PDB file of C-alpha atoms in Angstrom:
ATOM      1  CA  TYR A   1      20.526  84.724 -61.721  1.00  0.00           C
ATOM      2  CA  MET A   2      19.477  81.441 -63.675  1.00  0.00           C
ATOM      3  CA  LEU A   3      16.517  81.448 -65.946  1.00  0.00           C
ATOM      4  CA  LYS A   4      13.864  78.651 -65.494  1.00  0.00           C
ATOM      5  CA  LYS A   5      15.119  76.796 -68.372  1.00  0.00           C
ATOM      6  CA  GLU A   6      18.475  76.786 -66.990  1.00  0.00           C
ATOM      7  CA  ARG A   7      17.324  75.883 -63.626  1.00  0.00           C
ATOM      8  CA  ALA A   8      15.392  73.003 -64.967  1.00  0.00           C
ATOM      9  CA  ASP A   9      18.559  71.704 -66.953  1.00  0.00           C
ATOM     10  CA  PHE A  10      20.802  71.776 -63.892  1.00  0.00           C
ATOM     11  CA  ILE A  11      18.209  70.074 -61.932  1.00  0.00           C
ATOM     12  CA  LEU A  12      17.822  67.316 -64.407  1.00  0.00           C
ATOM     13  CA  ARG A  13      21.575  66.942 -64.701  1.00  0.00           C
ATOM     14  CA  THR A  14      21.901  66.717 -60.872  1.00  0.00           C
ATOM     15  CA  LEU A  15      19.122  64.153 -60.367  1.00  0.00           C
ATOM     16  CA  GLU A  16      20.331  62.152 -63.059  1.00  0.00           C
ATOM     17  CA  GLY A  17      23.880  61.964 -61.379  1.00  0.00           C
ATOM     18  CA  LYS A  18      22.640  61.376 -58.100  1.00  0.00           C
ATOM     19  CA  PHE A  19      19.905  58.713 -59.056  1.00  0.00           C
ATOM     20  CA  PRO A  20      20.792  57.391 -62.378  1.00  0.00           C
ATOM     21  CA  ASN A  21      18.080  54.407 -61.872  1.00  0.00           C
ATOM     22  CA  PRO A  22      15.790  55.258 -59.368  1.00  0.00           C
ATOM     23  CA  PRO A  23      13.980  52.120 -58.127  1.00  0.00           C
ATOM     24  CA  ILE A  24      10.164  52.020 -57.741  1.00  0.00           C
ATOM     25  CA  PRO A  25       9.806  52.608 -54.009  1.00  0.00           C
ATOM     26  CA  LEU A  26       6.497  50.369 -53.554  1.00  0.00           C
ATOM     27  CA  SER A  27       7.157  46.639 -53.440  1.00  0.00           C
ATOM     28  CA  HIS A  28       4.818  44.721 -55.927  1.00  0.00           C
ATOM     29  CA  LYS A  29       5.063  41.640 -58.165  1.00  0.00           C
ATOM     30  CA  ASN A  30       2.294  42.669 -60.863  1.00  0.00           C
ATOM     31  CA  THR A  31       0.190  45.809 -61.991  1.00  0.00           C
ATOM     32  CA  PHE A  32      -2.832  44.854 -59.692  1.00  0.00           C
ATOM     33  CA  GLN A  33      -0.621  44.917 -56.684  1.00  0.00           C
ATOM     34  CA  LEU A  34       1.172  48.164 -57.665  1.00  0.00           C
ATOM     35  CA  LEU A  35      -2.319  49.701 -58.073  1.00  0.00           C
ATOM     36  CA  VAL A  36      -3.256  48.697 -54.610  1.00  0.00           C
ATOM     37  CA  ALA A  37       0.123  49.902 -53.301  1.00  0.00           C
ATOM     38  CA  VAL A  38      -0.195  53.410 -54.842  1.00  0.00           C
ATOM     39  CA  LEU A  39      -3.757  53.589 -53.616  1.00  0.00           C
ATOM     40  CA  LEU A  40      -2.464  52.869 -50.170  1.00  0.00           C
ATOM     41  CA  SER A  41       0.176  55.316 -50.189  1.00  0.00           C
ATOM     42  CA  ALA A  42      -2.009  58.341 -49.998  1.00  0.00           C
ATOM     43  CA  GLN A  43      -1.564  59.932 -46.604  1.00  0.00           C
ATOM     44  CA  CYS A  44       0.833  57.133 -45.806  1.00  0.00           C
ATOM     45  CA  THR A  45       4.592  56.500 -46.069  1.00  0.00           C
ATOM     46  CA  ASP A  46       5.973  54.109 -48.524  1.00  0.00           C
ATOM     47  CA  GLN A  47       7.727  52.226 -45.845  1.00  0.00           C
ATOM     48  CA  ARG A  48       4.402  51.517 -44.198  1.00  0.00           C
ATOM     49  CA  VAL A  49       2.643  50.641 -47.276  1.00  0.00           C
ATOM     50  CA  ASN A  50       5.577  47.945 -47.749  1.00  0.00           C
ATOM     51  CA  LYS A  51       5.216  46.577 -44.347  1.00  0.00           C
ATOM     52  CA  VAL A  52       1.336  45.907 -44.777  1.00  0.00           C
ATOM     53  CA  THR A  53       1.126  44.975 -48.496  1.00  0.00           C
ATOM     54  CA  PRO A  54       3.191  41.224 -48.068  1.00  0.00           C
ATOM     55  CA  GLY A  55       0.432  40.385 -45.652  1.00  0.00           C
ATOM     56  CA  LEU A  56      -2.383  41.498 -47.727  1.00  0.00           C
ATOM     57  CA  PHE A  57      -0.965  40.011 -51.106  1.00  0.00           C
ATOM     58  CA  SER A  58      -0.196  36.821 -49.353  1.00  0.00           C
ATOM     59  CA  LYS A  59      -4.101  36.282 -48.880  1.00  0.00           C
ATOM     60  CA  ALA A  60      -4.910  37.844 -52.477  1.00  0.00           C
ATOM     61  CA  LYS A  61      -2.319  38.191 -55.298  1.00  0.00           C
ATOM     62  CA  ASN A  62      -4.539  39.474 -57.982  1.00  0.00           C
ATOM     63  CA  SER A  63      -7.967  41.230 -58.355  1.00  0.00           C
ATOM     64  CA  LYS A  64      -9.736  37.852 -58.590  1.00  0.00           C
ATOM     65  CA  GLU A  65      -8.412  36.635 -55.207  1.00  0.00           C
ATOM     66  CA  MET A  66      -9.055  39.889 -53.581  1.00  0.00           C
ATOM     67  CA  THR A  67     -12.810  39.812 -54.582  1.00  0.00           C
ATOM     68  CA  ASN A  68     -13.019  36.671 -52.395  1.00  0.00           C
ATOM     69  CA  LEU A  69     -11.704  38.594 -49.389  1.00  0.00           C
ATOM     70  CA  SER A  70     -14.369  40.601 -47.172  1.00  0.00           C
ATOM     71  CA  THR A  71     -13.805  44.379 -46.729  1.00  0.00           C
ATOM     72  CA  GLY A  72     -12.971  43.537 -43.142  1.00  0.00           C
ATOM     73  CA  GLU A  73     -10.356  40.942 -43.941  1.00  0.00           C
ATOM     74  CA  ILE A  74      -8.734  43.653 -46.124  1.00  0.00           C
ATOM     75  CA  LEU A  75      -9.128  46.269 -43.600  1.00  0.00           C
ATOM     76  CA  ASN A  76      -7.292  44.012 -40.954  1.00  0.00           C
ATOM     77  CA  SER A  77      -4.295  43.732 -43.310  1.00  0.00           C
ATOM     78  CA  ILE A  78      -4.058  47.316 -43.761  1.00  0.00           C
ATOM     79  CA  ARG A  79      -5.363  48.893 -40.502  1.00  0.00           C
ATOM     80  CA  SER A  80      -1.920  50.788 -39.813  1.00  0.00           C
ATOM     81  CA  CYS A  81      -2.243  52.925 -43.209  1.00  0.00           C
ATOM     82  CA  GLY A  82      -4.167  56.210 -42.978  1.00  0.00           C
ATOM     83  CA  LEU A  83      -7.862  56.322 -44.104  1.00  0.00           C
ATOM     84  CA  ALA A  84      -7.609  52.419 -43.995  1.00  0.00           C
ATOM     85  CA  PRO A  85     -11.527  51.769 -43.868  1.00  0.00           C
ATOM     86  CA  LYS A  86     -12.092  53.922 -46.826  1.00  0.00           C
ATOM     87  CA  LYS A  87      -9.350  52.218 -48.698  1.00  0.00           C
ATOM     88  CA  SER A  88     -10.322  48.549 -47.828  1.00  0.00           C
ATOM     89  CA  GLU A  89     -13.708  49.589 -49.372  1.00  0.00           C
ATOM     90  CA  ALA A  90     -12.105  51.098 -52.277  1.00  0.00           C
ATOM     91  CA  ILE A  91      -9.784  48.111 -53.051  1.00  0.00           C
ATOM     92  CA  LYS A  92     -12.787  45.537 -52.623  1.00  0.00           C
ATOM     93  CA  LYS A  93     -14.663  47.597 -55.062  1.00  0.00           C
ATOM     94  CA  LEU A  94     -12.384  47.881 -57.624  1.00  0.00           C
ATOM     95  CA  SER A  95     -11.013  44.593 -57.659  1.00  0.00           C
ATOM     96  CA  GLN A  96     -14.662  43.628 -58.443  1.00  0.00           C
ATOM     97  CA  ILE A  97     -14.812  46.082 -61.161  1.00  0.00           C
ATOM     98  CA  LEU A  98     -11.675  44.634 -62.668  1.00  0.00           C
ATOM     99  CA  VAL A  99     -12.995  41.282 -62.586  1.00  0.00           C
ATOM    100  CA  GLU A 100     -16.403  42.054 -63.997  1.00  0.00           C
ATOM    101  CA  GLU A 101     -15.397  44.592 -66.712  1.00  0.00           C
ATOM    102  CA  PHE A 102     -11.741  44.012 -67.491  1.00  0.00           C
ATOM    103  CA  ASP A 103     -11.276  40.154 -67.077  1.00  0.00           C
ATOM    104  CA  GLY A 104      -9.348  40.872 -63.904  1.00  0.00           C
ATOM    105  CA  ALA A 105      -6.639  42.926 -65.554  1.00  0.00           C
ATOM    106  CA  VAL A 106      -5.585  46.417 -64.803  1.00  0.00           C
ATOM    107  CA  PRO A 107      -6.699  48.832 -67.707  1.00  0.00           C
ATOM    108  CA  GLU A 108      -4.069  50.385 -69.607  1.00  0.00           C
ATOM    109  CA  SER A 109      -5.619  53.813 -69.793  1.00  0.00           C
ATOM    110  CA  PHE A 110      -5.976  57.046 -67.629  1.00  0.00           C
ATOM    111  CA  GLU A 111      -9.603  57.287 -68.502  1.00  0.00           C
ATOM    112  CA  HIS A 112     -10.407  53.674 -67.198  1.00  0.00           C
ATOM    113  CA  LEU A 113      -8.137  54.025 -64.313  1.00  0.00           C
ATOM    114  CA  GLU A 114      -9.545  57.094 -63.101  1.00  0.00           C
ATOM    115  CA  ARG A 115     -13.085  55.934 -63.129  1.00  0.00           C
ATOM    116  CA  LEU A 116     -12.121  53.112 -60.384  1.00  0.00           C
ATOM    117  CA  PRO A 117     -13.013  53.904 -56.628  1.00  0.00           C
ATOM    118  CA  GLY A 118     -10.059  55.290 -54.805  1.00  0.00           C
ATOM    119  CA  VAL A 119      -7.939  56.231 -58.084  1.00  0.00           C
ATOM    120  CA  GLY A 120      -7.391  59.765 -58.772  1.00  0.00           C
ATOM    121  CA  HIS A 121      -5.205  61.117 -61.297  1.00  0.00           C
ATOM    122  CA  LYS A 122      -2.015  60.948 -59.306  1.00  0.00           C
ATOM    123  CA  THR A 123      -2.601  57.367 -58.851  1.00  0.00           C
ATOM    124  CA  ALA A 124      -3.353  56.739 -62.389  1.00  0.00           C
ATOM    125  CA  SER A 125      -0.282  58.462 -63.330  1.00  0.00           C
ATOM    126  CA  VAL A 126       1.827  56.483 -61.225  1.00  0.00           C
ATOM    127  CA  VAL A 127       0.344  52.990 -62.731  1.00  0.00           C
ATOM    128  CA  MET A 128       0.638  54.368 -66.143  1.00  0.00           C
ATOM    129  CA  SER A 129       4.338  55.260 -65.688  1.00  0.00           C
ATOM    130  CA  GLN A 130       5.502  52.473 -63.586  1.00  0.00           C
ATOM    131  CA  GLY A 131       3.258  49.863 -64.468  1.00  0.00           C
ATOM    132  CA  PHE A 132       2.941  50.265 -68.217  1.00  0.00           C
ATOM    133  CA  GLY A 133       5.761  52.479 -69.180  1.00  0.00           C
ATOM    134  CA  HIS A 134       3.929  55.335 -70.721  1.00  0.00           C
ATOM    135  CA  PRO A 135       5.215  58.919 -70.057  1.00  0.00           C
ATOM    136  CA  ALA A 136       3.336  60.529 -67.176  1.00  0.00           C
ATOM    137  CA  PHE A 137       4.314  62.874 -64.489  1.00  0.00           C
ATOM    138  CA  PRO A 138       2.599  62.226 -60.936  1.00  0.00           C
ATOM    139  CA  VAL A 139       2.728  65.036 -58.857  1.00  0.00           C
ATOM    140  CA  ASP A 140       2.556  64.235 -54.958  1.00  0.00           C
ATOM    141  CA  THR A 141       2.888  66.699 -52.233  1.00  0.00           C
ATOM    142  CA  HIS A 142       6.731  66.341 -52.161  1.00  0.00           C
ATOM    143  CA  ILE A 143       7.192  67.044 -55.843  1.00  0.00           C
ATOM    144  CA  HIS A 144       4.538  69.936 -55.521  1.00  0.00           C
ATOM    145  CA  ARG A 145       6.458  71.380 -52.574  1.00  0.00           C
ATOM    146  CA  LEU A 146       9.964  71.078 -54.477  1.00  0.00           C
ATOM    147  CA  ALA A 147       8.813  72.527 -57.765  1.00  0.00           C
ATOM    148  CA  GLN A 148       7.365  75.869 -56.093  1.00  0.00           C
ATOM    149  CA  ARG A 149      10.946  75.674 -53.895  1.00  0.00           C
ATOM    150  CA  TRP A 150      12.941  75.381 -57.061  1.00  0.00           C
ATOM    151  CA  GLY A 151      10.985  78.054 -58.897  1.00  0.00           C
ATOM    152  CA  LEU A 152       9.621  75.438 -61.752  1.00  0.00           C
ATOM    153  CA  THR A 153       5.914  76.682 -60.878  1.00  0.00           C
ATOM    154  CA  LYS A 154       4.408  79.515 -59.039  1.00  0.00           C
ATOM    155  CA  VAL A 155       4.289  79.568 -55.221  1.00  0.00           C
ATOM    156  CA  GLY A 156       0.762  78.539 -54.498  1.00  0.00           C
ATOM    157  CA  SER A 157      -0.169  76.980 -57.561  1.00  0.00           C
ATOM    158  CA  THR A 158      -2.481  73.918 -57.923  1.00  0.00           C
ATOM    159  CA  VAL A 159      -1.139  70.379 -58.458  1.00  0.00           C
ATOM    160  CA  GLN A 160      -2.724  70.361 -61.722  1.00  0.00           C
ATOM    161  CA  ARG A 161      -0.545  73.483 -62.700  1.00  0.00           C
ATOM    162  CA  THR A 162       2.553  72.090 -61.215  1.00  0.00           C
ATOM    163  CA  GLU A 163       2.018  68.878 -63.319  1.00  0.00           C
ATOM    164  CA  LYS A 164       1.531  71.104 -66.412  1.00  0.00           C
ATOM    165  CA  ASP A 165       4.531  73.384 -65.665  1.00  0.00           C
ATOM    166  CA  LEU A 166       6.906  70.219 -65.208  1.00  0.00           C
ATOM    167  CA  LYS A 167       5.801  68.638 -68.369  1.00  0.00           C
ATOM    168  CA  SER A 168       6.549  71.704 -70.391  1.00  0.00           C
ATOM    169  CA  LEU A 169       9.998  72.015 -68.602  1.00  0.00           C
ATOM    170  CA  PHE A 170      11.430  68.547 -69.240  1.00  0.00           C
ATOM    171  CA  PRO A 171      11.640  66.017 -72.078  1.00  0.00           C
ATOM    172  CA  LYS A 172       8.889  63.684 -72.011  1.00  0.00           C
ATOM    173  CA  SER A 173      11.437  60.654 -72.288  1.00  0.00           C
ATOM    174  CA  LYS A 174      12.647  61.999 -68.843  1.00  0.00           C
ATOM    175  CA  TRP A 175       9.390  62.196 -66.827  1.00  0.00           C
ATOM    176  CA  ASN A 176       9.133  58.565 -65.511  1.00  0.00           C
ATOM    177  CA  ASN A 177      12.561  58.480 -64.021  1.00  0.00           C
ATOM    178  CA  LEU A 178      12.348  62.376 -63.023  1.00  0.00           C
ATOM    179  CA  HIS A 179       9.209  62.110 -60.900  1.00  0.00           C
ATOM    180  CA  LEU A 180      10.978  59.305 -58.781  1.00  0.00           C
ATOM    181  CA  GLN A 181      14.389  61.128 -58.637  1.00  0.00           C
ATOM    182  CA  ILE A 182      12.718  64.367 -57.317  1.00  0.00           C
ATOM    183  CA  ILE A 183      11.008  62.142 -54.649  1.00  0.00           C
ATOM    184  CA  PHE A 184      14.317  60.840 -53.651  1.00  0.00           C
ATOM    185  CA  TYR A 185      16.121  63.885 -53.539  1.00  0.00           C
ATOM    186  CA  GLY A 186      13.245  65.434 -51.581  1.00  0.00           C
ATOM    187  CA  ARG A 187      13.786  62.736 -49.191  1.00  0.00           C
ATOM    188  CA  SER A 188      17.693  62.665 -48.870  1.00  0.00           C
ATOM    189  CA  ASP A 189      18.644  66.506 -49.521  1.00  0.00           C
ATOM    190  CA  CYS A 190      15.688  68.880 -49.804  1.00  0.00           C
ATOM    191  CA  THR A 191      13.414  67.611 -47.083  1.00  0.00           C
ATOM    192  CA  ALA A 192      10.509  69.592 -45.575  1.00  0.00           C
ATOM    193  CA  LYS A 193      12.381  70.505 -42.321  1.00  0.00           C
ATOM    194  CA  GLY A 194      16.140  69.681 -43.387  1.00  0.00           C
ATOM    195  CA  CYS A 195      16.184  72.348 -46.297  1.00  0.00           C
ATOM    196  CA  ASP A 196      14.084  75.406 -46.395  1.00  0.00           C
ATOM    197  CA  GLY A 197      15.090  76.362 -49.716  1.00  0.00           C
ATOM    198  CA  THR A 198      18.665  77.706 -48.706  1.00  0.00           C
ATOM    199  CA  LYS A 199      20.632  74.645 -47.849  1.00  0.00           C
ATOM    200  CA  CYS A 200      20.972  71.742 -50.501  1.00  0.00           C
ATOM    201  CA  GLN A 201      22.794  71.707 -53.734  1.00  0.00           C
ATOM    202  CA  ILE A 202      20.014  72.586 -55.999  1.00  0.00           C
ATOM    203  CA  CYS A 203      18.486  75.409 -53.849  1.00  0.00           C
ATOM    204  CA  ARG A 204      21.869  76.924 -53.644  1.00  0.00           C
ATOM    205  CA  THR A 205      22.874  76.685 -57.100  1.00  0.00           C
ATOM    206  CA  CYS A 206      19.316  77.951 -58.676  1.00  0.00           C
ATOM    207  CA  TYR A 207      19.100  80.587 -55.990  1.00  0.00           C
ATOM    208  CA  PRO A 208      22.665  81.719 -54.774  1.00  0.00           C
ATOM    209  CA  ASN A 209      21.168  85.125 -53.423  1.00  0.00           C
ATOM    210  CA  ARG A 210      18.296  83.490 -51.513  1.00  0.00           C
ATOM    211  CA  LYS A 211      18.538  84.866 -47.784  1.00  0.00           C
ATOM    212  CA  LYS A 212      15.139  84.072 -46.522  1.00  0.00           C
ATOM    213  CA  PRO A 213      13.534  80.456 -46.414  1.00  0.00           C
ATOM    214  CA  VAL A 214      10.765  79.648 -48.922  1.00  0.00           C
ATOM    215  CA  LYS A 215       7.417  79.394 -47.368  1.00  0.00           C
TER     216      LYS A 215
END
């Protein structure tokens, strides 16, 4: 039986071996585009976001240009993303705030980011880690599910609790890569349907006696 810390160390070694330099899955050319792409990725796949953003960013590559588009024009570019009407309003509003309050730049702080329309703690964490290189541990639904499946947090815990538990288990210097490595591993090996907690290398090694699927 592996202790939680041993499981965490094994998971880190496995993921670093499999995904040594995980790429940022959302295509972008600047921090503003990353912010918009992350906002769009809520309830929408990264592949889908990467399909719609080139069209949107060809019309507006930064916040100043985005304020010149109407909400309807933004909506037309992102229509195939989930919650598109709400997201188009948020993109328009946050662009106006960036221009009025931050000279068009994306602010480099959790506090300012989380006050922007459509930007929650997870989105702010992604921008802080992938856009500015600050240590953060964004927890999306995949990471939340895998952390429970791998016994790194309690089953049924909140996203906030999972974030806290993961931050306490792994070194700060690893957080930014690790959040991406877990997402990639969840897509390739420990998928929602493909591995129920009994099939992939991490699940089998951490829980060799597990006979029943994890809920």
